[in-house]
Amino acid sequence: MNHIVPSHVETLEPIKPKIWQRWREPLVGYGLILPSLWIFLVFYYGPALFLLYISFFHWSIFQNRSSFVGLHNFVILFHQPIFWQSLLNTGYFVVAVVPVTTLLAIALALLLREAAGLRKGKVAQTLVFLPHVTPVVATSIIWVWIFNPNFGLANVVLHLLHLPSLLWLSSVHWALPSVMIYTIWHSLGLYTVLFLAGLATIPKHVLEAAQVDGARGWLTFRRVLWPLVSPITFFVIVLASITTMQTFSQIYTLTGGPHGGAGGPAFSTTTDSLLIYQTAFLYLHFSLASAMSLILFVLILGLTLIQKLIADRFVFYR
Amino acid sequence: MSIITVQNLHKNFGGTHVLDDINFQVAEGEFLTIVGPSGCGKSTLLRILAGLERQTEGHVTINGRIVDHEPPYLRNVGMVFQNYALYPHMTVFDNLAFGMMARRVPRPEIRKRVVEVANLLGIEQFLAEKPKILSGGQRQRVAMGRALVRDPVIFLMDEPLSNLDALLRERMRMELRHLHEKLHIPTIYVTHDQTEAMTLADRIAVMKDGKVLQVGTPEQVYHEPQTEFVAKFLGSPPMNIVPVDIAHNRILPVNEPGYVTTLPDRPDLSKISRVSSVSLGFRPEAVKFVAPSHDDLKIPMLVDAIETLGARYHVHGHWGRTPLTVVMNEYRPLKRGQSLVCAIPWHQLHWFNHETESRLPKLATEPFTNLVGSPL
């Protein structure tokens, strides 16, 4: 008889790992993420938590004059008409910019999709994306000239369309819409490319099946394309809402300069983030500005959560 | 009356000919399979019929109407895609209903048809589900249902079973055939699987390199293949084809005089003196090992290997340098290197022109005058 298995089989003692062996792997892991974690904590969460802290203080750059005031900063804010005005302006800005940007982006993406992969398609895609990579401050200055009531391009276009010319950035009613136009121009490329990427993931056969099924343009879009890019739409809406709520640079550059202090005329372009900037760095009320930032943060968080709730009913994830 | 007529159809992609002068018809209630290796243009042909692709030249007639320039939504064809292409975000019900919605069929009518078809295909319990949770076979049924529900003029199927496992594929094949016998909707079925093509079809069209090589009933294409390619493509294991020289009453593989064998003693063969550039073909299952008659061609084969398939055995060997495969229904002990005499009845032999690879009439009845001459 062959002895394949030895007649005496010993049970092996489980090897006890030494302390350093047990800790080696996690230590290496944490060691590797530490550099970026450190930057994240010091420059990201640190200031954010500090902001939370000082919003409950009457805080001065000179520490010895700071004192805890509880919710007093918020009470002050709620009694300031300009604060409410800034929230209203921000709301108007978001409500106008986000839907227009989203719809324009998907329309452009549908157009560009036809030529995707072709040379002209790539050129068009680049042209659409180009504004987004330009620096906001630099192009804002160009747009100040475009919006010039006397010799700007904007009024030339209106004139060609036989429409009355506008005062644009100098008008209480048109200053914020002017900023909106610039914002849409600047951000459209990014969202278009996002939609293009979304459209590219739709299986070709599904669209062909719709064709054979007898669906055409609008029906195919509404019942097949649109639901299938709904995750992208949701992402675009959230991203656009957050960035427009935080809009600062173009307002500062477009409405400042020749028109005096930014946010004018008559506070018509004073959004929340502009007011935060002015309160903190012009009037040096850091604790008030912090309280405002906190409110803006809560508003953005709230809006995003609401959007998420709505989206859960409509967004289709494959 | 034919439902679909394809005339002189050509398709070029850039400089390459994908389809080259395609002609065929599908009659009312007929099941036509188009079979060929991948890249032969069969899917492109189907897409042209559906209107998803435009032909370069030629005409497609559906129901007596030339549809060359008609987009898909005007053609009322039902198509089943290889990967099903279900709408992933819709329920099974909506997947089925979408085509009728696009055609503005009233809601109660849609409901009725969808339920009808779902019952027919046995997917009624999934109507409220999304395709994601369905198995391959169930998705397959939904895809069929989607094409069926609109009452299409013709069914186009692009390798619909190729994503299923072998067992399920066999079952779906049977079901497809039953469904066709029940509904009689004319069907064009594209596949690369010769078993599917043979079992499903009323007629088969064999394609290669953008050309239709032969159209006929499964029996016709199997028993009278018009080219060597058709002969080899249909049937498993494929037909043995050996280029041979014939002189007087002797036959041998080209340039291998050591393997000569005698032709059967037939009175009609006496007029042959010398033939070359001809290929001899015979199916592996046509070979007999017992009781050869005087009418059989007897080929000496050297055995290389035996494959056991259970019910039968595949014997691989060679005649000269040409590899052969024959099917044996009863086991007999064979050794590597052993000589085995394969007897093939005269009427089971196929003859092909070696140069053009096209079928030649029976060797006995025609003297092959055009091939006579080259000295052995």
Short mmCIF file of N, CA and C in Angstrom, two decimals, chain B residues 312-373:
data_model
loop_
_atom_site.label_atom_id
_atom_site.label_comp_id
_atom_site.label_asym_id
_atom_site.label_seq_id
_atom_site.Cartn_x
_atom_site.Cartn_y
_atom_site.Cartn_z
N ARG B 312 -21.20 8.47 -31.16
CA ARG B 312 -20.42 8.20 -32.35
C ARG B 312 -18.97 8.61 -32.14
N TYR B 313 -18.18 8.30 -33.14
CA TYR B 313 -16.74 8.53 -33.02
C TYR B 313 -16.27 9.31 -34.23
N HIS B 314 -15.42 10.29 -34.00
CA HIS B 314 -14.79 10.99 -35.12
C HIS B 314 -13.39 10.42 -35.30
N VAL B 315 -13.13 9.92 -36.49
CA VAL B 315 -11.80 9.38 -36.77
C VAL B 315 -11.06 10.38 -37.64
N HIS B 316 -9.92 10.86 -37.12
CA HIS B 316 -9.10 11.78 -37.89
C HIS B 316 -7.94 11.00 -38.49
N GLY B 317 -7.66 11.29 -39.77
CA GLY B 317 -6.58 10.59 -40.43
C GLY B 317 -6.15 11.36 -41.65
N HIS B 318 -5.43 10.72 -42.53
CA HIS B 318 -5.04 11.41 -43.75
C HIS B 318 -4.92 10.45 -44.92
N TRP B 319 -5.13 11.02 -46.08
CA TRP B 319 -4.95 10.30 -47.36
C TRP B 319 -3.86 11.06 -48.07
N GLY B 320 -2.70 10.48 -48.20
CA GLY B 320 -1.56 11.25 -48.66
C GLY B 320 -1.28 12.33 -47.63
N ARG B 321 -1.18 13.56 -48.10
CA ARG B 321 -0.95 14.65 -47.15
C ARG B 321 -2.25 15.33 -46.73
N THR B 322 -3.39 14.89 -47.32
CA THR B 322 -4.65 15.59 -47.04
C THR B 322 -5.33 15.02 -45.81
N PRO B 323 -5.59 15.86 -44.82
CA PRO B 323 -6.28 15.36 -43.64
C PRO B 323 -7.75 15.04 -43.94
N LEU B 324 -8.23 13.99 -43.34
CA LEU B 324 -9.64 13.58 -43.50
C LEU B 324 -10.25 13.37 -42.13
N THR B 325 -11.56 13.54 -42.05
CA THR B 325 -12.29 13.19 -40.83
C THR B 325 -13.48 12.35 -41.25
N VAL B 326 -13.68 11.23 -40.59
CA VAL B 326 -14.85 10.42 -40.90
C VAL B 326 -15.59 10.10 -39.61
N VAL B 327 -16.87 9.82 -39.74
CA VAL B 327 -17.69 9.52 -38.57
C VAL B 327 -17.97 8.03 -38.53
N MET B 328 -17.77 7.46 -37.36
CA MET B 328 -17.99 6.03 -37.18
C MET B 328 -19.10 5.88 -36.16
N ASN B 329 -20.11 5.07 -36.47
CA ASN B 329 -21.22 4.95 -35.53
C ASN B 329 -21.02 3.83 -34.53
N GLU B 330 -20.16 2.89 -34.86
CA GLU B 330 -19.90 1.81 -33.92
C GLU B 330 -18.42 1.78 -33.60
N TYR B 331 -18.14 1.46 -32.37
CA TYR B 331 -16.75 1.45 -31.97
C TYR B 331 -16.02 0.25 -32.57
N ARG B 332 -14.85 0.51 -33.11
CA ARG B 332 -13.96 -0.60 -33.46
C ARG B 332 -12.56 -0.18 -33.05
N PRO B 333 -11.81 -1.12 -32.55
CA PRO B 333 -10.48 -0.74 -32.06
C PRO B 333 -9.60 -0.31 -33.23
N LEU B 334 -9.10 0.92 -33.17
CA LEU B 334 -8.23 1.44 -34.22
C LEU B 334 -6.96 1.94 -33.56
N LYS B 335 -5.87 1.75 -34.26
CA LYS B 335 -4.61 2.25 -33.71
C LYS B 335 -4.07 3.34 -34.60
N ARG B 336 -3.32 4.22 -33.99
CA ARG B 336 -2.63 5.27 -34.73
C ARG B 336 -1.73 4.64 -35.78
N GLY B 337 -1.82 5.13 -37.02
CA GLY B 337 -0.99 4.62 -38.09
C GLY B 337 -1.61 3.44 -38.83
N GLN B 338 -2.71 2.93 -38.31
CA GLN B 338 -3.39 1.82 -38.96
C GLN B 338 -4.10 2.30 -40.22
N SER B 339 -4.19 1.46 -41.21
CA SER B 339 -4.87 1.84 -42.45
C SER B 339 -6.34 1.44 -42.35
N LEU B 340 -7.18 2.37 -42.75
CA LEU B 340 -8.62 2.13 -42.67
C LEU B 340 -9.20 2.40 -44.04
N VAL B 341 -9.94 1.44 -44.58
CA VAL B 341 -10.52 1.67 -45.90
C VAL B 341 -11.89 2.32 -45.72
N CYS B 342 -12.03 3.53 -46.28
CA CYS B 342 -13.28 4.25 -46.19
C CYS B 342 -14.02 4.06 -47.51
N ALA B 343 -15.22 3.47 -47.44
CA ALA B 343 -16.00 3.26 -48.66
C ALA B 343 -17.09 4.31 -48.74
N ILE B 344 -17.09 5.06 -49.84
CA ILE B 344 -18.10 6.11 -50.00
C ILE B 344 -18.96 5.79 -51.21
N PRO B 345 -20.29 5.66 -51.00
CA PRO B 345 -21.17 5.36 -52.13
C PRO B 345 -21.02 6.41 -53.23
N TRP B 346 -21.08 5.97 -54.45
CA TRP B 346 -20.83 6.85 -55.59
C TRP B 346 -21.70 8.11 -55.58
N HIS B 347 -22.99 7.96 -55.22
CA HIS B 347 -23.89 9.11 -55.27
C HIS B 347 -23.65 10.08 -54.11
N GLN B 348 -22.80 9.71 -53.17
CA GLN B 348 -22.49 10.60 -52.04
C GLN B 348 -21.24 11.43 -52.31
N LEU B 349 -20.66 11.26 -53.49
CA LEU B 349 -19.45 12.03 -53.81
C LEU B 349 -19.84 13.37 -54.41
N HIS B 350 -19.09 14.39 -54.04
CA HIS B 350 -19.29 15.72 -54.62
C HIS B 350 -18.03 16.08 -55.39
N TRP B 351 -18.24 16.75 -56.52
CA TRP B 351 -17.08 17.13 -57.33
C TRP B 351 -17.06 18.64 -57.50
N PHE B 352 -15.89 19.22 -57.31
CA PHE B 352 -15.74 20.67 -57.45
C PHE B 352 -14.59 20.99 -58.38
N ASN B 353 -14.76 22.09 -59.10
CA ASN B 353 -13.65 22.61 -59.89
C ASN B 353 -12.62 23.17 -58.90
N HIS B 354 -11.42 22.64 -58.95
CA HIS B 354 -10.43 23.01 -57.96
C HIS B 354 -10.06 24.49 -58.03
N GLU B 355 -10.08 25.04 -59.26
CA GLU B 355 -9.69 26.44 -59.41
C GLU B 355 -10.80 27.39 -58.93
N THR B 356 -12.03 27.18 -59.44
CA THR B 356 -13.13 28.11 -59.12
C THR B 356 -13.87 27.71 -57.85
N GLU B 357 -13.60 26.53 -57.34
CA GLU B 357 -14.26 25.99 -56.14
C GLU B 357 -15.76 25.82 -56.32
N SER B 358 -16.23 25.84 -57.58
CA SER B 358 -17.67 25.68 -57.77
C SER B 358 -17.99 24.22 -58.12
N ARG B 359 -19.25 23.89 -57.88
CA ARG B 359 -19.68 22.51 -58.01
C ARG B 359 -19.63 22.06 -59.47
N LEU B 360 -19.23 20.82 -59.70
CA LEU B 360 -19.25 20.25 -61.04
C LEU B 360 -20.38 19.25 -61.11
N PRO B 361 -20.96 19.08 -62.29
CA PRO B 361 -21.98 18.03 -62.42
C PRO B 361 -21.36 16.68 -62.10
N LYS B 362 -22.20 15.71 -61.90
CA LYS B 362 -21.72 14.37 -61.55
C LYS B 362 -20.63 13.92 -62.52
N LEU B 363 -19.58 13.41 -61.95
CA LEU B 363 -18.43 13.02 -62.75
C LEU B 363 -18.81 12.06 -63.88
N ALA B 364 -19.76 11.18 -63.58
CA ALA B 364 -20.08 10.12 -64.52
C ALA B 364 -20.82 10.64 -65.75
N THR B 365 -21.72 11.60 -65.54
CA THR B 365 -22.58 11.97 -66.66
C THR B 365 -21.93 12.98 -67.59
N GLU B 366 -21.00 13.77 -67.05
CA GLU B 366 -20.34 14.78 -67.90
C GLU B 366 -18.86 14.43 -68.02
N PRO B 367 -18.31 14.55 -69.19
CA PRO B 367 -16.91 14.16 -69.35
C PRO B 367 -15.89 15.22 -68.92
N PHE B 368 -16.33 16.38 -68.43
CA PHE B 368 -15.39 17.41 -67.98
C PHE B 368 -14.42 17.82 -69.06
N THR B 369 -14.88 18.01 -70.23
CA THR B 369 -13.96 18.27 -71.35
C THR B 369 -13.04 19.45 -71.07
N ASN B 370 -13.59 20.43 -70.34
CA ASN B 370 -12.78 21.63 -70.11
C ASN B 370 -11.62 21.39 -69.17
N LEU B 371 -11.65 20.27 -68.47
CA LEU B 371 -10.60 20.01 -67.51
C LEU B 371 -9.59 18.98 -67.99
N VAL B 372 -9.91 18.35 -69.09
CA VAL B 372 -9.07 17.26 -69.58
C VAL B 372 -7.77 17.82 -70.15
N GLY B 373 -6.69 17.13 -69.97
CA GLY B 373 -5.51 17.56 -70.69
C GLY B 373 -4.22 17.49 -69.92
#
